[in-house]
Amino acid sequence: MIKKWVFILGSIVLGVTSIYANPVVDGITKPVIPSEGIGIELPELPKRDTEDELETGWRLEKNYTAFLESKLNVFVPLEILSDIDINAVVIDDEELNVPFELEMNKEPERKDYYKLKYSETEIDIDNDGQIDTFIYSPKYINQRVIKDNYVLIKGKNISKDGDYYKKIYITIEVDE
């Protein structure tokens, strides 16, 4: 019972405040727009005397055309696009030199500024304690496709036969 009375009183309060917030002119609720400091004069609502006046609606007093121009400064970071899979078969004490290429999404805008950073460059592929695989790349990224990269595998340091897999992550860092 109390909830019902609270609901009724709340509805009455909301109804009264909405009536006084937006005054009614000629049966039409006219929104209150502050015109101080804006310099906009709002025209009166059309009169509802005759059917012809009702169809004409508001009369356009001024017409403005505004052209806006927007400029965006979009920065696309330098990214590595290519994934590299190196498959090699090493026999005995053989040394393999396996070249590979890296492709970037764009050519760097600054020369001698961006570097490649590998998660590891000296790798013990068979986990016997001797480093047997080395990754070499140029110091800086100055072109879109980097061709002077290679992996050097020294077979004399690999003591265990088998198939070995290693995942190396490459990131780009800034030389500062």
XYZ file of N, CA, C and O in Angstrom:
704
model
N 0.824 -1.184 0.000
C 0.000 0.000 0.000
C 0.877 1.260 0.000
O 0.592 2.200 -0.715
N 1.931 1.249 0.816
C 2.819 2.413 0.898
C 3.557 2.595 -0.427
O 3.742 3.720 -0.897
N 3.954 1.486 -1.056
C 4.659 1.569 -2.339
C 3.769 2.207 -3.400
O 4.241 2.966 -4.252
N 2.490 1.913 -3.338
C 1.550 2.459 -4.306
C 1.438 3.974 -4.144
O 1.452 4.716 -5.123
N 1.371 4.468 -2.895
C 1.289 5.910 -2.645
C 2.581 6.621 -3.028
O 2.553 7.726 -3.559
N 3.716 5.973 -2.765
C 5.002 6.577 -3.145
C 5.084 6.682 -4.659
O 5.540 7.686 -5.220
N 4.602 5.673 -5.373
C 4.604 5.693 -6.837
C 3.705 6.807 -7.369
O 4.064 7.527 -8.289
N 2.539 6.972 -6.770
C 1.591 8.007 -7.214
C 2.174 9.395 -6.962
O 2.135 10.270 -7.831
N 2.745 9.617 -5.770
C 3.352 10.916 -5.462
C 4.535 11.207 -6.378
O 4.711 12.334 -6.850
N 5.349 10.205 -6.658
C 6.488 10.390 -7.573
C 6.035 10.744 -8.966
O 6.621 11.595 -9.637
N 4.971 10.119 -9.432
C 4.436 10.410 -10.764
C 3.915 11.833 -10.843
O 4.100 12.532 -11.836
N 3.258 12.282 -9.783
C 2.734 13.648 -9.758
C 3.874 14.662 -9.778
O 3.837 15.637 -10.513
N 4.923 14.427 -9.000
C 6.068 15.343 -8.948
C 6.749 15.418 -10.307
O 7.076 16.499 -10.803
N 6.955 14.286 -10.957
C 7.583 14.279 -12.273
C 6.726 14.972 -13.315
O 7.218 15.701 -14.178
N 5.425 14.772 -13.252
C 4.523 15.416 -14.205
C 4.528 16.919 -14.050
O 4.556 17.667 -15.025
N 4.498 17.412 -12.802
C 4.483 18.850 -12.544
C 5.792 19.488 -12.979
O 5.804 20.551 -13.604
N 6.917 18.850 -12.689
C 8.202 19.434 -13.064
C 8.380 19.451 -14.573
O 8.983 20.372 -15.117
N 7.869 18.447 -15.290
C 8.030 18.454 -16.743
C 7.144 19.512 -17.388
O 7.485 20.078 -18.406
N 6.005 19.825 -16.789
C 5.125 20.870 -17.343
C 5.790 22.223 -17.197
O 5.795 23.035 -18.122
N 6.386 22.507 -16.035
C 6.989 23.815 -15.812
C 8.373 23.943 -16.444
O 8.856 25.038 -16.673
N 9.011 22.831 -16.745
C 10.325 22.903 -17.390
C 10.187 23.308 -18.849
O 11.002 24.053 -19.373
N 9.170 22.838 -19.550
C 8.918 23.176 -20.949
C 7.521 23.793 -21.050
O 6.521 23.080 -20.991
N 7.435 25.116 -21.201
C 6.119 25.765 -21.226
C 5.319 25.368 -22.465
O 5.867 25.068 -23.509
N 3.993 25.383 -22.329
C 3.087 25.033 -23.421
C 2.565 26.330 -24.036
O 2.037 27.195 -23.341
N 2.755 26.477 -25.367
C 2.272 27.649 -26.086
C 1.301 27.159 -27.149
O 1.678 26.382 -28.026
N 0.075 27.601 -27.130
C -0.966 27.212 -28.092
C -1.128 25.698 -28.161
O -1.286 25.121 -29.238
N -1.034 25.032 -27.050
C -1.233 23.587 -27.027
C -0.005 22.786 -27.455
O -0.042 21.575 -27.524
N 1.113 23.466 -27.771
C 2.341 22.791 -28.193
C 3.422 23.072 -27.163
O 3.623 24.215 -26.746
N 4.124 22.018 -26.727
C 5.190 22.196 -25.752
C 6.388 22.817 -26.449
O 6.914 22.285 -27.418
N 6.803 23.992 -25.959
C 7.931 24.711 -26.553
C 9.145 24.511 -25.660
O 9.103 24.854 -24.479
N 10.242 23.937 -26.185
C 11.425 23.726 -25.343
C 12.087 25.044 -24.983
O 12.068 25.994 -25.748
N 12.644 25.073 -23.798
C 13.340 26.267 -23.329
C 14.798 26.141 -23.746
O 15.501 25.210 -23.353
N 15.236 27.089 -24.562
C 16.623 27.111 -25.018
C 17.220 28.430 -24.549
O 16.700 29.494 -24.879
N 18.312 28.375 -23.809
C 18.901 29.646 -23.350
C 19.483 30.403 -24.545
O 20.224 29.847 -25.338
N 19.089 31.655 -24.688
C 19.586 32.437 -25.813
C 20.557 33.519 -25.375
O 20.977 34.318 -26.185
N 20.903 33.559 -24.103
C 21.836 34.559 -23.618
C 23.242 34.201 -24.070
O 23.708 33.093 -23.889
N 23.920 35.146 -24.666
C 25.303 34.939 -25.079
C 25.437 34.173 -26.384
O 26.502 34.114 -26.955
N 24.364 33.568 -26.877
C 24.455 32.799 -28.116
C 24.141 33.689 -29.310
O 24.743 33.573 -30.365
N 23.192 34.608 -29.151
C 22.833 35.514 -30.236
C 21.894 34.886 -31.239
O 21.843 35.299 -32.386
N 21.147 33.874 -30.830
C 20.206 33.212 -31.728
C 18.800 33.641 -31.330
O 18.419 33.539 -30.169
N 18.050 34.100 -32.306
C 16.669 34.492 -32.053
C 15.777 33.374 -32.565
O 15.829 33.021 -33.738
N 14.984 32.799 -31.686
C 14.103 31.707 -32.081
C 12.801 32.265 -32.642
O 12.187 33.138 -32.028
N 12.381 31.774 -33.805
C 11.117 32.247 -34.358
C 9.936 31.663 -33.580
O 10.059 30.644 -32.916
N 8.803 32.324 -33.691
C 7.585 31.860 -33.019
C 7.028 30.654 -33.752
O 7.260 30.466 -34.951
N 6.307 29.831 -33.033
C 5.651 28.690 -33.648
C 4.537 29.177 -34.568
O 3.929 30.237 -34.318
N 4.242 28.453 -35.657
C 3.182 28.901 -36.566
C 1.815 28.877 -35.876
O 1.561 28.052 -35.013
N 0.956 29.796 -36.270
C -0.396 29.879 -35.705
C -1.245 28.779 -36.330
O -1.051 28.390 -37.460
N -2.238 28.312 -35.597
C -3.087 27.222 -36.061
C -4.489 27.727 -36.420
O -5.453 27.025 -36.190
N -4.587 28.928 -36.967
C -5.904 29.485 -37.254
C -6.570 28.785 -38.437
O -7.699 28.338 -38.361
N -5.872 28.695 -39.561
C -6.471 28.092 -40.754
C -5.634 26.907 -41.199
O -4.483 26.737 -40.800
N -6.199 26.112 -42.073
C -5.518 24.925 -42.596
C -4.325 25.322 -43.462
O -3.293 24.661 -43.474
N -4.431 26.434 -44.203
C -3.334 26.892 -45.073
C -2.123 27.304 -44.240
O -0.982 26.999 -44.582
N -2.366 28.030 -43.155
C -1.262 28.441 -42.299
C -0.612 27.252 -41.608
O 0.581 27.234 -41.372
N -1.411 26.241 -41.291
C -0.871 25.042 -40.660
C 0.063 24.290 -41.614
O 1.088 23.762 -41.210
N -0.266 24.249 -42.923
C 0.561 23.557 -43.905
C 1.842 24.307 -44.222
O 2.857 23.707 -44.573
N 1.809 25.633 -44.136
C 3.012 26.407 -44.479
C 4.110 26.228 -43.448
O 5.278 26.240 -43.781
N 3.781 26.057 -42.187
C 4.792 25.826 -41.167
C 5.630 27.061 -40.924
O 5.184 28.183 -41.092
N 6.869 26.857 -40.556
C 7.763 27.976 -40.282
C 8.271 28.553 -41.582
O 8.491 27.841 -42.558
N 8.545 29.839 -41.576
C 9.104 30.518 -42.736
C 10.613 30.655 -42.503
O 11.051 31.094 -41.436
N 11.393 30.266 -43.504
C 12.854 30.335 -43.398
C 13.284 31.779 -43.549
O 13.005 32.429 -44.562
N 13.930 32.327 -42.509
C 14.356 33.711 -42.557
C 15.780 33.858 -43.063
O 16.078 34.755 -43.834
N 16.691 32.990 -42.627
C 18.082 33.063 -43.065
C 18.573 31.661 -43.361
O 18.175 30.702 -42.708
N 19.438 31.572 -44.324
C 19.991 30.278 -44.704
C 21.503 30.421 -44.774
O 22.014 31.344 -45.413
N 22.201 29.542 -44.113
C 23.654 29.571 -44.121
C 24.183 28.237 -44.628
O 23.613 27.184 -44.326
N 25.264 28.298 -45.360
C 25.961 27.083 -45.784
C 27.347 27.138 -45.173
O 28.071 28.121 -45.348
N 27.690 26.107 -44.443
C 28.997 26.065 -43.790
C 29.785 24.904 -44.363
O 29.285 23.790 -44.477
N 31.003 25.189 -44.760
C 31.905 24.148 -45.236
C 32.965 23.931 -44.165
O 33.600 24.883 -43.723
N 33.107 22.698 -43.755
C 34.092 22.368 -42.733
C 35.196 21.528 -43.354
O 34.941 20.666 -44.191
N 36.383 21.783 -42.942
C 37.520 20.998 -43.409
C 38.179 20.392 -42.187
O 38.377 21.062 -41.173
N 38.482 19.122 -42.274
C 39.167 18.476 -41.159
C 40.425 17.809 -41.678
O 40.435 17.233 -42.768
N 41.464 17.919 -40.910
C 42.732 17.292 -41.255
C 43.099 16.332 -40.140
O 42.978 16.663 -38.964
N 43.528 15.151 -40.526
C 43.910 14.146 -39.556
C 45.383 13.828 -39.711
O 45.894 13.745 -40.818
N 46.029 13.631 -38.609
C 47.408 13.199 -38.623
C 47.417 11.755 -38.130
O 47.342 11.503 -36.938
N 47.475 10.821 -39.067
C 47.426 9.406 -38.733
C 48.844 8.860 -38.756
O 49.576 9.050 -39.727
N 49.222 8.184 -37.697
C 50.554 7.594 -37.601
C 50.422 6.084 -37.648
O 49.729 5.495 -36.825
N 51.057 5.472 -38.632
C 51.071 4.019 -38.749
C 52.451 3.548 -38.303
O 53.457 3.918 -38.902
N 52.532 2.749 -37.244
C 53.842 2.317 -36.760
C 54.491 1.323 -37.715
O 53.830 0.657 -38.508
N 55.797 1.252 -37.628
C 56.566 0.302 -38.425
C 56.357 -1.095 -37.848
O 56.517 -1.306 -36.652
N 55.957 -2.037 -38.705
C 55.662 -3.395 -38.252
C 56.340 -4.409 -39.163
O 56.551 -4.154 -40.343
N 56.619 -5.579 -38.613
C 57.171 -6.684 -39.386
C 55.995 -7.489 -39.930
O 55.132 -7.925 -39.181
N 55.981 -7.702 -41.247
C 54.870 -8.418 -41.871
C 55.148 -9.899 -42.066
O 54.230 -10.697 -42.128
N 56.400 -10.272 -42.194
C 56.712 -11.654 -42.580
C 56.997 -12.537 -41.371
O 57.541 -12.102 -40.371
N 56.582 -13.793 -41.504
C 56.946 -14.846 -40.562
C 58.018 -15.683 -41.242
O 57.969 -15.901 -42.449
N 58.946 -16.184 -40.482
C 60.064 -16.933 -41.056
C 60.086 -18.332 -40.464
O 60.038 -18.494 -39.247
N 60.146 -19.303 -41.322
C 60.355 -20.689 -40.916
C 61.649 -21.145 -41.563
O 61.781 -21.094 -42.793
N 62.583 -21.573 -40.753
C 63.869 -22.056 -41.274
C 63.943 -23.547 -41.014
O 63.888 -23.993 -39.871
N 64.058 -24.294 -42.099
C 64.223 -25.745 -42.021
C 65.615 -26.065 -42.554
O 65.954 -25.677 -43.671
N 66.407 -26.752 -41.755
C 67.768 -27.078 -42.173
C 68.126 -28.477 -41.698
O 67.688 -28.917 -40.635
N 68.929 -29.156 -42.505
C 69.459 -30.468 -42.147
C 70.969 -30.305 -42.024
O 71.646 -29.915 -42.977
N 71.491 -30.584 -40.846
C 72.931 -30.452 -40.581
C 73.520 -31.856 -40.462
O 73.029 -32.686 -39.699
N 74.582 -32.090 -41.216
C 75.246 -33.393 -41.197
C 76.634 -33.221 -40.596
O 77.433 -32.400 -41.074
N 76.920 -33.966 -39.550
C 78.210 -33.974 -38.840
C 78.639 -32.573 -38.421
O 77.906 -31.886 -37.754
N 79.854 -32.170 -38.823
C 80.420 -30.878 -38.402
C 80.162 -29.775 -39.427
O 80.890 -28.772 -39.460
N 79.160 -29.929 -40.217
C 78.851 -28.967 -41.279
C 78.407 -27.632 -40.684
O 77.722 -27.577 -39.671
N 78.808 -26.547 -41.355
C 78.347 -25.206 -40.988
C 77.385 -24.739 -42.070
O 77.743 -24.710 -43.244
N 76.191 -24.389 -41.659
C 75.177 -23.905 -42.601
C 74.952 -22.412 -42.411
O 74.891 -21.920 -41.280
N 74.848 -21.726 -43.536
C 74.538 -20.308 -43.530
C 73.198 -20.164 -44.259
O 73.145 -20.289 -45.473
N 72.118 -19.916 -43.528
C 70.767 -19.866 -44.100
C 70.293 -18.411 -44.139
O 70.006 -17.829 -43.096
N 70.204 -17.813 -45.353
C 69.721 -16.424 -45.443
C 68.199 -16.361 -45.335
O 67.496 -17.306 -45.677
N 67.712 -15.244 -44.866
C 66.259 -15.002 -44.827
C 66.003 -13.510 -44.976
O 66.888 -12.688 -44.777
N 64.768 -13.192 -45.383
C 64.363 -11.798 -45.584
C 63.260 -11.431 -44.593
O 62.449 -12.269 -44.222
N 63.247 -10.171 -44.227
C 62.180 -9.621 -43.391
C 61.504 -8.498 -44.169
O 62.179 -7.647 -44.742
N 60.170 -8.497 -44.165
C 59.434 -7.453 -44.860
C 58.690 -6.591 -43.847
O 58.020 -7.101 -42.956
N 58.820 -5.284 -44.005
C 58.139 -4.318 -43.136
C 56.866 -3.832 -43.833
O 56.702 -3.989 -45.039
N 55.961 -3.205 -43.081
C 54.733 -2.686 -43.666
C 54.964 -1.421 -44.480
O 54.151 -1.067 -45.326
N 56.069 -0.725 -44.250
C 56.396 0.492 -45.002
C 57.889 0.754 -44.874
O 58.578 0.146 -44.050
N 58.370 1.645 -45.685
C 59.775 2.034 -45.574
C 59.909 3.024 -44.420
O 59.078 3.936 -44.282
N 60.922 2.867 -43.582
C 61.068 3.784 -42.439
C 61.281 5.223 -42.909
O 61.976 5.472 -43.891
N 60.651 6.165 -42.197
C 60.775 7.573 -42.577
C 62.090 8.188 -42.120
O 62.491 9.217 -42.626
N 62.749 7.549 -41.178
C 64.058 8.032 -40.701
C 65.100 6.944 -40.908
O 64.848 5.782 -40.621
N 66.249 7.311 -41.388
C 67.346 6.367 -41.601
C 68.165 6.237 -40.312
O 68.289 7.187 -39.535
N 68.714 5.059 -40.094
C 69.544 4.758 -38.921
C 68.842 5.102 -37.610
O 69.441 5.699 -36.708
N 67.567 4.739 -37.518
C 66.784 5.055 -36.329
C 66.117 3.819 -35.732
O 66.061 3.666 -34.526
N 65.628 2.916 -36.571
C 64.935 1.713 -36.112
C 65.878 0.514 -36.152
O 66.662 0.365 -37.081
N 65.767 -0.348 -35.123
C 66.596 -1.555 -35.027
C 65.716 -2.778 -34.859
O 64.620 -2.698 -34.311
N 66.232 -3.921 -35.306
C 65.576 -5.197 -35.038
C 66.087 -5.726 -33.711
O 67.282 -5.660 -33.426
N 65.184 -6.244 -32.910
C 65.579 -6.838 -31.639
C 65.020 -8.252 -31.583
O 63.813 -8.450 -31.656
N 65.909 -9.221 -31.473
C 65.531 -10.626 -31.379
C 65.448 -11.028 -29.914
O 66.207 -10.519 -29.083
N 64.547 -11.959 -29.611
C 64.471 -12.453 -28.243
C 65.753 -13.209 -27.882
O 66.177 -13.200 -26.739
N 66.384 -13.860 -28.876
C 67.685 -14.518 -28.700
C 68.440 -14.432 -30.014
O 67.844 -14.590 -31.077
N 69.737 -14.203 -29.944
C 70.562 -14.239 -31.158
C 71.583 -15.371 -31.102
O 72.112 -15.776 -32.123
N 71.869 -15.866 -29.917
C 72.780 -17.007 -29.745
C 71.978 -18.116 -29.049
O 71.514 -17.944 -27.930
N 71.849 -19.234 -29.750
C 70.915 -20.263 -29.305
C 71.629 -21.598 -29.134
O 72.427 -21.994 -29.991
N 71.326 -22.288 -28.048
C 71.751 -23.670 -27.859
C 70.554 -24.535 -28.238
O 69.681 -24.791 -27.426
N 70.519 -24.968 -29.490
C 69.329 -25.623 -30.028
C 69.080 -27.002 -29.420
O 67.945 -27.421 -29.257
N 70.143 -27.716 -29.050
C 69.966 -29.070 -28.514
C 70.126 -29.149 -26.998
O 70.139 -30.233 -26.429
N 70.257 -28.010 -26.340
C 70.348 -27.903 -24.875
C 71.469 -28.765 -24.275
O 71.290 -29.413 -23.254
N 72.643 -28.719 -24.920
C 73.779 -29.457 -24.382
C 74.812 -28.541 -23.726
O 75.845 -28.993 -23.273
N 74.547 -27.240 -23.682
C 75.455 -26.308 -23.034
C 76.358 -25.557 -24.001
O 77.052 -24.635 -23.598
N 76.386 -25.941 -25.279
C 77.213 -25.245 -26.267
C 76.311 -24.476 -27.238
O 75.356 -25.032 -27.782
N 76.646 -23.223 -27.453
C 75.869 -22.401 -28.384
C 76.223 -22.841 -29.803
O 77.387 -22.887 -30.183
N 75.193 -23.178 -30.576
C 75.440 -23.720 -31.907
C 74.713 -22.974 -33.022
O 74.968 -23.216 -34.191
N 73.822 -22.057 -32.707
C 73.066 -21.329 -33.720
C 73.140 -19.832 -33.425
O 72.931 -19.411 -32.289
N 73.441 -19.051 -34.471
C 73.609 -17.608 -34.343
C 72.730 -16.907 -35.377
O 72.632 -17.357 -36.516
N 72.118 -15.789 -34.985
C 71.294 -14.995 -35.900
C 71.985 -13.654 -36.115
O 72.356 -12.969 -35.158
N 72.160 -13.292 -37.392
C 72.806 -12.032 -37.753
C 71.878 -11.203 -38.614
O 71.220 -11.716 -39.520
N 71.811 -9.897 -38.311
C 71.007 -8.938 -39.089
C 71.739 -7.608 -39.115
O 72.580 -7.333 -38.254
N 71.416 -6.748 -40.090
C 72.005 -5.404 -40.091
C 71.596 -4.647 -38.828
O 70.566 -4.936 -38.230
N 72.406 -3.675 -38.447
C 72.142 -2.933 -37.217
C 70.856 -2.110 -37.316
O 70.073 -2.060 -36.373
N 70.615 -1.467 -38.479
C 69.465 -0.579 -38.629
C 68.548 -1.056 -39.751
O 68.982 -1.703 -40.699
N 67.288 -0.673 -39.629
C 66.297 -0.928 -40.679
C 66.213 0.343 -41.511
O 65.752 1.375 -41.028
N 66.667 0.278 -42.769
C 66.639 1.461 -43.630
C 65.823 1.253 -44.898
O 65.751 2.154 -45.723
N 65.248 0.092 -45.069
C 64.450 -0.183 -46.258
C 63.276 -1.075 -45.895
O 63.221 -1.610 -44.792
N 62.362 -1.234 -46.838
C 61.146 -2.005 -46.554
C 61.445 -3.500 -46.449
O 60.893 -4.187 -45.600
N 62.302 -4.035 -47.311
C 62.671 -5.447 -47.277
C 64.138 -5.543 -46.869
O 65.011 -4.987 -47.530
N 64.389 -6.247 -45.783
C 65.757 -6.414 -45.275
C 66.257 -7.773 -45.746
O 65.704 -8.809 -45.382
N 67.323 -7.765 -46.571
C 67.787 -8.997 -47.203
C 69.084 -9.540 -46.608
O 69.477 -10.639 -46.937
N 69.753 -8.796 -45.773
C 71.077 -9.205 -45.278
C 71.008 -9.977 -43.964
O 71.918 -9.907 -43.156
N 69.973 -10.725 -43.736
C 69.812 -11.510 -42.515
C 70.227 -12.952 -42.804
O 69.991 -13.466 -43.895
N 70.828 -13.603 -41.817
C 71.116 -15.028 -41.981
C 71.265 -15.703 -40.623
O 71.507 -15.064 -39.607
N 71.051 -17.020 -40.651
C 71.214 -17.864 -39.474
C 72.435 -18.749 -39.743
O 72.508 -19.411 -40.775
N 73.386 -18.747 -38.825
C 74.586 -19.575 -38.930
C 74.441 -20.735 -37.953
O 74.262 -20.524 -36.751
N 74.482 -21.963 -38.485
C 74.361 -23.165 -37.659
C 75.696 -23.902 -37.708
O 76.164 -24.272 -38.785
N 76.307 -24.104 -36.551
C 77.588 -24.822 -36.460
C 77.310 -26.248 -36.000
O 76.965 -26.488 -34.851
N 77.456 -27.173 -36.929
C 77.152 -28.572 -36.661
C 78.071 -29.223 -35.650
O 77.680 -30.170 -34.960
N 79.314 -28.734 -35.511
C 80.249 -29.358 -34.567
C 79.817 -29.141 -33.113
O 80.221 -29.889 -32.232
N 78.969 -28.124 -32.850
C 78.500 -27.862 -31.479
C 77.199 -28.590 -31.154
O 76.734 -28.541 -30.019
N 76.602 -29.249 -32.147
C 75.372 -30.012 -31.908
C 75.786 -31.446 -31.591
O 76.337 -32.149 -32.424
N 75.540 -31.867 -30.365
C 76.023 -33.175 -29.923
C 74.954 -34.266 -29.957
O 75.286 -35.437 -29.904
N 73.696 -33.881 -30.044
C 72.615 -34.865 -30.010
C 71.871 -34.856 -31.340
O 71.530 -33.801 -31.872
N 71.598 -36.051 -31.854
C 70.795 -36.163 -33.068
C 69.333 -35.915 -32.724
O 68.882 -36.195 -31.617
N 68.588 -35.380 -33.725
C 67.152 -35.194 -33.497
C 66.600 -34.004 -34.253
O 67.323 -33.297 -34.956
N 65.335 -33.797 -34.088
C 64.646 -32.639 -34.659
C 64.488 -31.607 -33.550
O 64.002 -31.910 -32.460
N 64.879 -30.365 -33.862
C 64.823 -29.303 -32.859
C 64.000 -28.144 -33.389
O 64.091 -27.780 -34.558
N 63.207 -27.566 -32.500
C 62.361 -26.431 -32.848
C 62.613 -25.321 -31.832
O 62.715 -25.571 -30.637
N 62.701 -24.119 -32.331
C 62.905 -22.969 -31.445
C 62.118 -21.795 -32.013
O 62.148 -21.547 -33.218
N 61.397 -21.100 -31.154
C 60.631 -19.934 -31.575
C 61.362 -18.689 -31.087
O 61.633 -18.541 -29.898
N 61.670 -17.803 -32.030
C 62.354 -16.550 -31.725
C 61.414 -15.410 -32.079
O 60.816 -15.397 -33.153
N 61.299 -14.432 -31.197
C 60.430 -13.279 -31.421
C 61.275 -12.092 -31.854
O 62.355 -11.852 -31.309
N 60.754 -11.349 -32.840
C 61.458 -10.177 -33.360
C 60.581 -8.962 -33.110
O 59.397 -8.948 -33.447
N 61.173 -7.928 -32.537
C 60.468 -6.669 -32.334
C 61.301 -5.549 -32.944
O 62.465 -5.743 -33.292
N 60.704 -4.379 -33.029
C 61.405 -3.206 -33.554
C 61.577 -2.235 -32.400
O 60.626 -1.919 -31.677
N 62.797 -1.782 -32.235
C 63.050 -0.787 -31.196
C 63.648 0.473 -31.823
O 64.141 0.446 -32.937
N 63.599 1.554 -31.082
C 64.062 2.854 -31.566
C 65.431 3.121 -30.970
O 65.668 2.911 -29.792
N 66.332 3.605 -31.818
C 67.682 3.937 -31.359
C 67.670 5.380 -30.861
O 67.451 6.307 -31.612
N 67.855 5.545 -29.563
C 67.852 6.905 -28.996
C 69.120 7.175 -28.256
O 69.742 6.394 -27.690
